[in-house]
């Protein structure tokens, strides 16, 4: 879809223009409006999250909270409480269209008939006076939903005489550390009259006052174990709470709208603040009517009757505070007439100002956007005003950054689509982005491993999944690694039961939460104090993991060398002491002094249900690459900053020499690397040479020879990809050389891990095997985006149509394709330096 310049876009808001037939935008995921799935993927473990296939693209900036609208038109995803998840349709949060052509009138709310109101128990038939939009069938299409993050489009056809499309987006823009944090969604309505007669049209936007809903009412946030052995905490949001809600009109320079407000504490608390609905006040020939309160618990006739009659709603500015149990919604209608052949654009903005994210009792953070709008929770209108003023420039900037990828025709279109759409998790992955503070100039940042494993920035997972953040928002990637650097020297001797032993029937085994010098697995969970209390997960004792220290060192060197903003020596120096401590801690597990840490028999690496024993190919290759990275760090810091790194260089050099001399001897079997040196497990491990990929990506000395790399990749392709379901699902984690499973009931070996597949494909691509790389990626992308897993990409899929751990961070590893494909500087904006929050008045 070609973009228009700002003058042309502004003109469309005020005058007519002919439009061509709508087409699905390039490199977008699309689906007929309202058409369901015959056999979508279902969850593998009953306790894991499965909301069903009706997921659409999220709206809202990073860490601001986000909302999601599906391909059947309902708003159903509500990630407005940092790190927490609530999914369900609120029917009165909706758009509607009224149309009059001569004597013919029609009106539809722009979603298929809701099953119920998820915010109200026992509400079987919500808003029964409303006319809902018909969904598509296999034979008749009534519209199309398409998404190319952060843009989505809903095109309506065959129901109204007018041509109607709604484009929705938030200002998620690489390198912009201000607008990317905004809690706002822009809905760009494009209306055209292809008929020979005038058409009267009206757009209705209605919204429930949901203030106070999104906060946990369970003060204990009790932790317990699922059936898969992973910990989870109770989450009981205050859905439906309504006492003190009040809505009112707002008229300000540049816009008209409605403010949805609520009760306030002396200082604003989590869930408190404002919502705002707004449209420009200078649209020619447009009539705006507003109703500040109506009852969404009845049949909806008080709003729908007048709207369906003449496209207006009753003007009312009643700001009475609601009583306990009394629900209240607000609505606004925008009415206009289109001459034959005329087109108009009407922007509608929904913004929210919920400035606090709360964690453990009494602990919370201001969200990043408060650096620019203040912390009193009264700024929803100011956010909406900026959106109405600047949305066209935001839209152009999104076009500019997406253009290099869109134009890269040698990358198949489905993979270009996935490059964009897998970024959704940066907004909806329970994202935390706090306000700036001393030492954190753009705040602290984190994305959950996933909603089932709800802890931030699992280091083994982000080794793959953070390649997108590095390329597009590199300062956020640095912020995460700074948090890990601070956590490595910390300790916490609190004893915790380790979940894996329960699943194995081995009883209660406890371990320290965090040992000094151990690289933490994660940065903590939203029910505690993330960033300050780390190593939340207790499925395994992560103090014993053999990949985390290497993962940290490689990511620090990667971010230093590959950041589009250039090399940052101060960042490298800040992380250096932690890198040294982490590597020295990991070396303790070299039980036979051969230069290589030994795995201990219990799963102690990212494949945390897969026991390895002795030196392993996966952990050993990462260790060698990390030592090479550490030596490069030490040399740069000594030469350019004068740091005394001699002792560390000597130790790392000795370890590296030993490790290199023993790695092949212990693990090479003549065709590929054995999974480990002591278990005797006869499988081809798909991701055995992740460390070699990282070394080559960072232009460090490779871990293995090119001949052995290619031989290994050939064995992986034949056994784990082509030998597993004919390559239709992707690469299985580990199979015998002939493609058969070692254990037909195995867990990790028989799963296809989306992020591991994307990372492995990047390795093939780096080695020049582009055809294999694209085949692997295409298999996984096709399963995700045809199987009802879009915008909730899981960690793992299986051959029996099940998945595990949706909304998974590692899947952003698909950006490894771009890292190996081209010059990152081609992404406009990514290299921009973050503006100081101090330069913008709050």
PDB file of N, CA and C in Angstrom, residues 202-262:
ATOM      1  N   UNK A 202     -22.218   7.480   9.396  1.00  0.00           N
ATOM      2  CA  UNK A 202     -21.875   7.866  10.756  1.00  0.00           C
ATOM      3  C   UNK A 202     -21.027   6.762  11.383  1.00  0.00           C
ATOM      4  N   UNK A 203     -19.979   7.178  12.081  1.00  0.00           N
ATOM      5  CA  UNK A 203     -19.110   6.264  12.824  1.00  0.00           C
ATOM      6  C   UNK A 203     -19.409   6.433  14.303  1.00  0.00           C
ATOM      7  N   UNK A 204     -19.751   5.351  14.958  1.00  0.00           N
ATOM      8  CA  UNK A 204     -19.965   5.347  16.412  1.00  0.00           C
ATOM      9  C   UNK A 204     -18.773   4.683  17.079  1.00  0.00           C
ATOM     10  N   UNK A 205     -18.255   5.317  18.138  1.00  0.00           N
ATOM     11  CA  UNK A 205     -17.272   4.662  18.993  1.00  0.00           C
ATOM     12  C   UNK A 205     -17.834   4.661  20.407  1.00  0.00           C
ATOM     13  N   UNK A 206     -17.845   3.492  21.018  1.00  0.00           N
ATOM     14  CA  UNK A 206     -18.359   3.320  22.379  1.00  0.00           C
ATOM     15  C   UNK A 206     -17.290   2.652  23.218  1.00  0.00           C
ATOM     16  N   UNK A 207     -17.238   3.027  24.516  1.00  0.00           N
ATOM     17  CA  UNK A 207     -16.195   2.436  25.361  1.00  0.00           C
ATOM     18  C   UNK A 207     -16.682   2.350  26.798  1.00  0.00           C
ATOM     19  N   UNK A 208     -16.411   1.231  27.442  1.00  0.00           N
ATOM     20  CA  UNK A 208     -16.727   1.030  28.855  1.00  0.00           C
ATOM     21  C   UNK A 208     -15.704   1.763  29.725  1.00  0.00           C
ATOM     22  N   UNK A 209     -16.174   2.343  30.801  1.00  0.00           N
ATOM     23  CA  UNK A 209     -15.250   2.870  31.801  1.00  0.00           C
ATOM     24  C   UNK A 209     -14.712   1.682  32.593  1.00  0.00           C
ATOM     25  N   UNK A 210     -13.451   1.370  32.402  1.00  0.00           N
ATOM     26  CA  UNK A 210     -12.819   0.191  33.006  1.00  0.00           C
ATOM     27  C   UNK A 210     -11.785   0.563  34.058  1.00  0.00           C
ATOM     28  N   UNK A 211     -11.818   1.789  34.519  1.00  0.00           N
ATOM     29  CA  UNK A 211     -10.827   2.203  35.511  1.00  0.00           C
ATOM     30  C   UNK A 211     -10.971   1.384  36.789  1.00  0.00           C
ATOM     31  N   UNK A 212      -9.851   0.968  37.315  1.00  0.00           N
ATOM     32  CA  UNK A 212      -9.835   0.141  38.514  1.00  0.00           C
ATOM     33  C   UNK A 212      -9.922  -1.346  38.249  1.00  0.00           C
ATOM     34  N   UNK A 213     -10.177  -1.734  36.983  1.00  0.00           N
ATOM     35  CA  UNK A 213     -10.320  -3.159  36.688  1.00  0.00           C
ATOM     36  C   UNK A 213      -8.987  -3.902  36.746  1.00  0.00           C
ATOM     37  N   UNK A 214      -7.939  -3.264  36.262  1.00  0.00           N
ATOM     38  CA  UNK A 214      -6.718  -4.012  35.972  1.00  0.00           C
ATOM     39  C   UNK A 214      -5.677  -3.816  37.070  1.00  0.00           C
ATOM     40  N   UNK A 215      -5.977  -4.445  38.190  1.00  0.00           N
ATOM     41  CA  UNK A 215      -5.068  -4.530  39.325  1.00  0.00           C
ATOM     42  C   UNK A 215      -5.400  -5.810  40.073  1.00  0.00           C
ATOM     43  N   UNK A 216      -4.404  -6.415  40.671  1.00  0.00           N
ATOM     44  CA  UNK A 216      -4.605  -7.710  41.317  1.00  0.00           C
ATOM     45  C   UNK A 216      -5.221  -7.519  42.706  1.00  0.00           C
ATOM     46  N   UNK A 217      -6.373  -8.137  42.910  1.00  0.00           N
ATOM     47  CA  UNK A 217      -7.035  -8.040  44.219  1.00  0.00           C
ATOM     48  C   UNK A 217      -6.538  -9.097  45.194  1.00  0.00           C
ATOM     49  N   UNK A 218      -5.698 -10.025  44.730  1.00  0.00           N
ATOM     50  CA  UNK A 218      -5.132 -11.045  45.603  1.00  0.00           C
ATOM     51  C   UNK A 218      -3.800 -10.528  46.142  1.00  0.00           C
ATOM     52  N   UNK A 219      -3.836  -9.955  47.330  1.00  0.00           N
ATOM     53  CA  UNK A 219      -2.631  -9.326  47.876  1.00  0.00           C
ATOM     54  C   UNK A 219      -1.510 -10.323  48.091  1.00  0.00           C
ATOM     55  N   UNK A 220      -1.855 -11.590  48.298  1.00  0.00           N
ATOM     56  CA  UNK A 220      -0.811 -12.584  48.558  1.00  0.00           C
ATOM     57  C   UNK A 220      -0.093 -12.989  47.282  1.00  0.00           C
ATOM     58  N   UNK A 221      -0.808 -12.922  46.145  1.00  0.00           N
ATOM     59  CA  UNK A 221      -0.261 -13.393  44.866  1.00  0.00           C
ATOM     60  C   UNK A 221       0.423 -14.750  45.051  1.00  0.00           C
ATOM     61  N   UNK A 222      -0.303 -15.667  45.675  1.00  0.00           N
ATOM     62  CA  UNK A 222       0.260 -16.960  46.073  1.00  0.00           C
ATOM     63  C   UNK A 222       0.855 -17.712  44.888  1.00  0.00           C
ATOM     64  N   UNK A 223       2.010 -18.311  45.093  1.00  0.00           N
ATOM     65  CA  UNK A 223       2.698 -19.077  44.078  1.00  0.00           C
ATOM     66  C   UNK A 223       2.413 -20.560  44.266  1.00  0.00           C
ATOM     67  N   UNK A 224       2.092 -21.247  43.179  1.00  0.00           N
ATOM     68  CA  UNK A 224       1.937 -22.701  43.219  1.00  0.00           C
ATOM     69  C   UNK A 224       2.435 -23.270  41.906  1.00  0.00           C
ATOM     70  N   UNK A 225       2.503 -24.602  41.809  1.00  0.00           N
ATOM     71  CA  UNK A 225       3.091 -25.245  40.643  1.00  0.00           C
ATOM     72  C   UNK A 225       2.008 -25.818  39.735  1.00  0.00           C
ATOM     73  N   UNK A 226       2.217 -25.648  38.440  1.00  0.00           N
ATOM     74  CA  UNK A 226       1.330 -26.254  37.451  1.00  0.00           C
ATOM     75  C   UNK A 226       1.656 -27.735  37.292  1.00  0.00           C
ATOM     76  N   UNK A 227       0.853 -28.364  36.407  1.00  0.00           N
ATOM     77  CA  UNK A 227       1.102 -29.775  36.131  1.00  0.00           C
ATOM     78  C   UNK A 227       2.379 -29.992  35.330  1.00  0.00           C
ATOM     79  N   UNK A 228       2.929 -28.926  34.720  1.00  0.00           N
ATOM     80  CA  UNK A 228       4.191 -29.073  34.006  1.00  0.00           C
ATOM     81  C   UNK A 228       5.390 -28.697  34.878  1.00  0.00           C
ATOM     82  N   UNK A 229       5.136 -28.443  36.168  1.00  0.00           N
ATOM     83  CA  UNK A 229       6.217 -28.179  37.118  1.00  0.00           C
ATOM     84  C   UNK A 229       6.645 -26.732  37.205  1.00  0.00           C
ATOM     85  N   UNK A 230       6.047 -25.832  36.420  1.00  0.00           N
ATOM     86  CA  UNK A 230       6.460 -24.428  36.452  1.00  0.00           C
ATOM     87  C   UNK A 230       5.629 -23.650  37.464  1.00  0.00           C
ATOM     88  N   UNK A 231       6.223 -22.627  38.095  1.00  0.00           N
ATOM     89  CA  UNK A 231       5.483 -21.852  39.093  1.00  0.00           C
ATOM     90  C   UNK A 231       4.577 -20.817  38.444  1.00  0.00           C
ATOM     91  N   UNK A 232       3.468 -20.524  39.104  1.00  0.00           N
ATOM     92  CA  UNK A 232       2.593 -19.446  38.687  1.00  0.00           C
ATOM     93  C   UNK A 232       2.021 -18.787  39.936  1.00  0.00           C
ATOM     94  N   UNK A 233       1.530 -17.561  39.774  1.00  0.00           N
ATOM     95  CA  UNK A 233       0.946 -16.858  40.914  1.00  0.00           C
ATOM     96  C   UNK A 233      -0.517 -16.542  40.630  1.00  0.00           C
ATOM     97  N   UNK A 234      -1.287 -16.389  41.677  1.00  0.00           N
ATOM     98  CA  UNK A 234      -2.705 -16.057  41.523  1.00  0.00           C
ATOM     99  C   UNK A 234      -2.856 -14.639  40.982  1.00  0.00           C
ATOM    100  N   UNK A 235      -3.777 -14.502  40.029  1.00  0.00           N
ATOM    101  CA  UNK A 235      -4.103 -13.175  39.512  1.00  0.00           C
ATOM    102  C   UNK A 235      -5.614 -13.040  39.512  1.00  0.00           C
ATOM    103  N   UNK A 236      -6.116 -12.095  40.266  1.00  0.00           N
ATOM    104  CA  UNK A 236      -7.560 -11.873  40.394  1.00  0.00           C
ATOM    105  C   UNK A 236      -7.856 -10.406  40.120  1.00  0.00           C
ATOM    106  N   UNK A 237      -7.955 -10.017  38.850  1.00  0.00           N
ATOM    107  CA  UNK A 237      -8.195  -8.608  38.536  1.00  0.00           C
ATOM    108  C   UNK A 237      -9.588  -8.180  38.970  1.00  0.00           C
ATOM    109  N   UNK A 238      -9.740  -6.898  39.184  1.00  0.00           N
ATOM    110  CA  UNK A 238     -11.006  -6.348  39.685  1.00  0.00           C
ATOM    111  C   UNK A 238     -11.963  -6.057  38.543  1.00  0.00           C
ATOM    112  N   UNK A 239     -12.145  -7.026  37.663  1.00  0.00           N
ATOM    113  CA  UNK A 239     -12.996  -6.834  36.493  1.00  0.00           C
ATOM    114  C   UNK A 239     -14.420  -6.519  36.940  1.00  0.00           C
ATOM    115  N   UNK A 240     -14.981  -5.472  36.370  1.00  0.00           N
ATOM    116  CA  UNK A 240     -16.355  -5.089  36.672  1.00  0.00           C
ATOM    117  C   UNK A 240     -16.499  -4.086  37.793  1.00  0.00           C
ATOM    118  N   UNK A 241     -15.428  -3.797  38.546  1.00  0.00           N
ATOM    119  CA  UNK A 241     -15.552  -2.792  39.598  1.00  0.00           C
ATOM    120  C   UNK A 241     -15.912  -1.448  38.960  1.00  0.00           C
ATOM    121  N   UNK A 242     -16.822  -0.710  39.579  1.00  0.00           N
ATOM    122  CA  UNK A 242     -17.359   0.461  38.875  1.00  0.00           C
ATOM    123  C   UNK A 242     -17.695   1.639  39.766  1.00  0.00           C
ATOM    124  N   UNK A 243     -17.586   1.502  41.064  1.00  0.00           N
ATOM    125  CA  UNK A 243     -17.971   2.607  41.943  1.00  0.00           C
ATOM    126  C   UNK A 243     -17.119   3.836  41.658  1.00  0.00           C
ATOM    127  N   UNK A 244     -17.788   4.980  41.523  1.00  0.00           N
ATOM    128  CA  UNK A 244     -17.079   6.232  41.325  1.00  0.00           C
ATOM    129  C   UNK A 244     -16.695   6.545  39.899  1.00  0.00           C
ATOM    130  N   UNK A 245     -17.120   5.741  38.943  1.00  0.00           N
ATOM    131  CA  UNK A 245     -16.829   6.043  37.548  1.00  0.00           C
ATOM    132  C   UNK A 245     -17.642   7.248  37.089  1.00  0.00           C
ATOM    133  N   UNK A 246     -17.010   8.133  36.356  1.00  0.00           N
ATOM    134  CA  UNK A 246     -17.721   9.306  35.839  1.00  0.00           C
ATOM    135  C   UNK A 246     -17.099   9.690  34.505  1.00  0.00           C
ATOM    136  N   UNK A 247     -17.948  10.014  33.558  1.00  0.00           N
ATOM    137  CA  UNK A 247     -17.521  10.371  32.213  1.00  0.00           C
ATOM    138  C   UNK A 247     -17.995  11.789  31.890  1.00  0.00           C
ATOM    139  N   UNK A 248     -17.246  12.493  31.077  1.00  0.00           N
ATOM    140  CA  UNK A 248     -17.623  13.859  30.719  1.00  0.00           C
ATOM    141  C   UNK A 248     -17.065  14.220  29.353  1.00  0.00           C
ATOM    142  N   UNK A 249     -17.669  15.250  28.776  1.00  0.00           N
ATOM    143  CA  UNK A 249     -17.156  15.785  27.525  1.00  0.00           C
ATOM    144  C   UNK A 249     -15.818  16.487  27.777  1.00  0.00           C
ATOM    145  N   UNK A 250     -15.001  16.526  26.722  1.00  0.00           N
ATOM    146  CA  UNK A 250     -13.794  17.341  26.752  1.00  0.00           C
ATOM    147  C   UNK A 250     -13.681  18.051  25.402  1.00  0.00           C
ATOM    148  N   UNK A 251     -13.520  19.348  25.456  1.00  0.00           N
ATOM    149  CA  UNK A 251     -13.333  20.176  24.270  1.00  0.00           C
ATOM    150  C   UNK A 251     -12.042  20.962  24.455  1.00  0.00           C
ATOM    151  N   UNK A 252     -11.099  20.755  23.580  1.00  0.00           N
ATOM    152  CA  UNK A 252      -9.812  21.418  23.682  1.00  0.00           C
ATOM    153  C   UNK A 252      -9.359  21.818  22.288  1.00  0.00           C
ATOM    154  N   UNK A 253      -8.295  22.555  22.231  1.00  0.00           N
ATOM    155  CA  UNK A 253      -7.785  22.998  20.940  1.00  0.00           C
ATOM    156  C   UNK A 253      -7.423  21.798  20.083  1.00  0.00           C
ATOM    157  N   UNK A 254      -8.135  21.651  18.986  1.00  0.00           N
ATOM    158  CA  UNK A 254      -7.818  20.596  18.030  1.00  0.00           C
ATOM    159  C   UNK A 254      -8.680  19.356  18.121  1.00  0.00           C
ATOM    160  N   UNK A 255      -9.478  19.201  19.179  1.00  0.00           N
ATOM    161  CA  UNK A 255     -10.269  17.965  19.251  1.00  0.00           C
ATOM    162  C   UNK A 255     -11.492  18.121  20.142  1.00  0.00           C
ATOM    163  N   UNK A 256     -12.424  17.212  19.917  1.00  0.00           N
ATOM    164  CA  UNK A 256     -13.578  17.010  20.787  1.00  0.00           C
ATOM    165  C   UNK A 256     -13.552  15.560  21.231  1.00  0.00           C
ATOM    166  N   UNK A 257     -14.038  15.309  22.440  1.00  0.00           N
ATOM    167  CA  UNK A 257     -14.015  13.934  22.883  1.00  0.00           C
ATOM    168  C   UNK A 257     -14.719  13.713  24.188  1.00  0.00           C
ATOM    169  N   UNK A 258     -14.363  12.620  24.825  1.00  0.00           N
ATOM    170  CA  UNK A 258     -14.930  12.185  26.092  1.00  0.00           C
ATOM    171  C   UNK A 258     -13.809  11.720  27.003  1.00  0.00           C
ATOM    172  N   UNK A 259     -13.890  12.077  28.260  1.00  0.00           N
ATOM    173  CA  UNK A 259     -12.963  11.599  29.280  1.00  0.00           C
ATOM    174  C   UNK A 259     -13.697  10.605  30.167  1.00  0.00           C
ATOM    175  N   UNK A 260     -13.094   9.453  30.358  1.00  0.00           N
ATOM    176  CA  UNK A 260     -13.606   8.445  31.285  1.00  0.00           C
ATOM    177  C   UNK A 260     -12.707   8.465  32.511  1.00  0.00           C
ATOM    178  N   UNK A 261     -13.282   8.831  33.650  1.00  0.00           N
ATOM    179  CA  UNK A 261     -12.507   9.039  34.871  1.00  0.00           C
ATOM    180  C   UNK A 261     -13.034   8.125  35.959  1.00  0.00           C
ATOM    181  N   UNK A 262     -12.350   8.116  37.100  1.00  0.00           N
ATOM    182  CA  UNK A 262     -12.771   7.247  38.196  1.00  0.00           C
ATOM    183  C   UNK A 262     -12.305   7.749  39.533  1.00  0.00           C
TER     184      UNK A 262
END
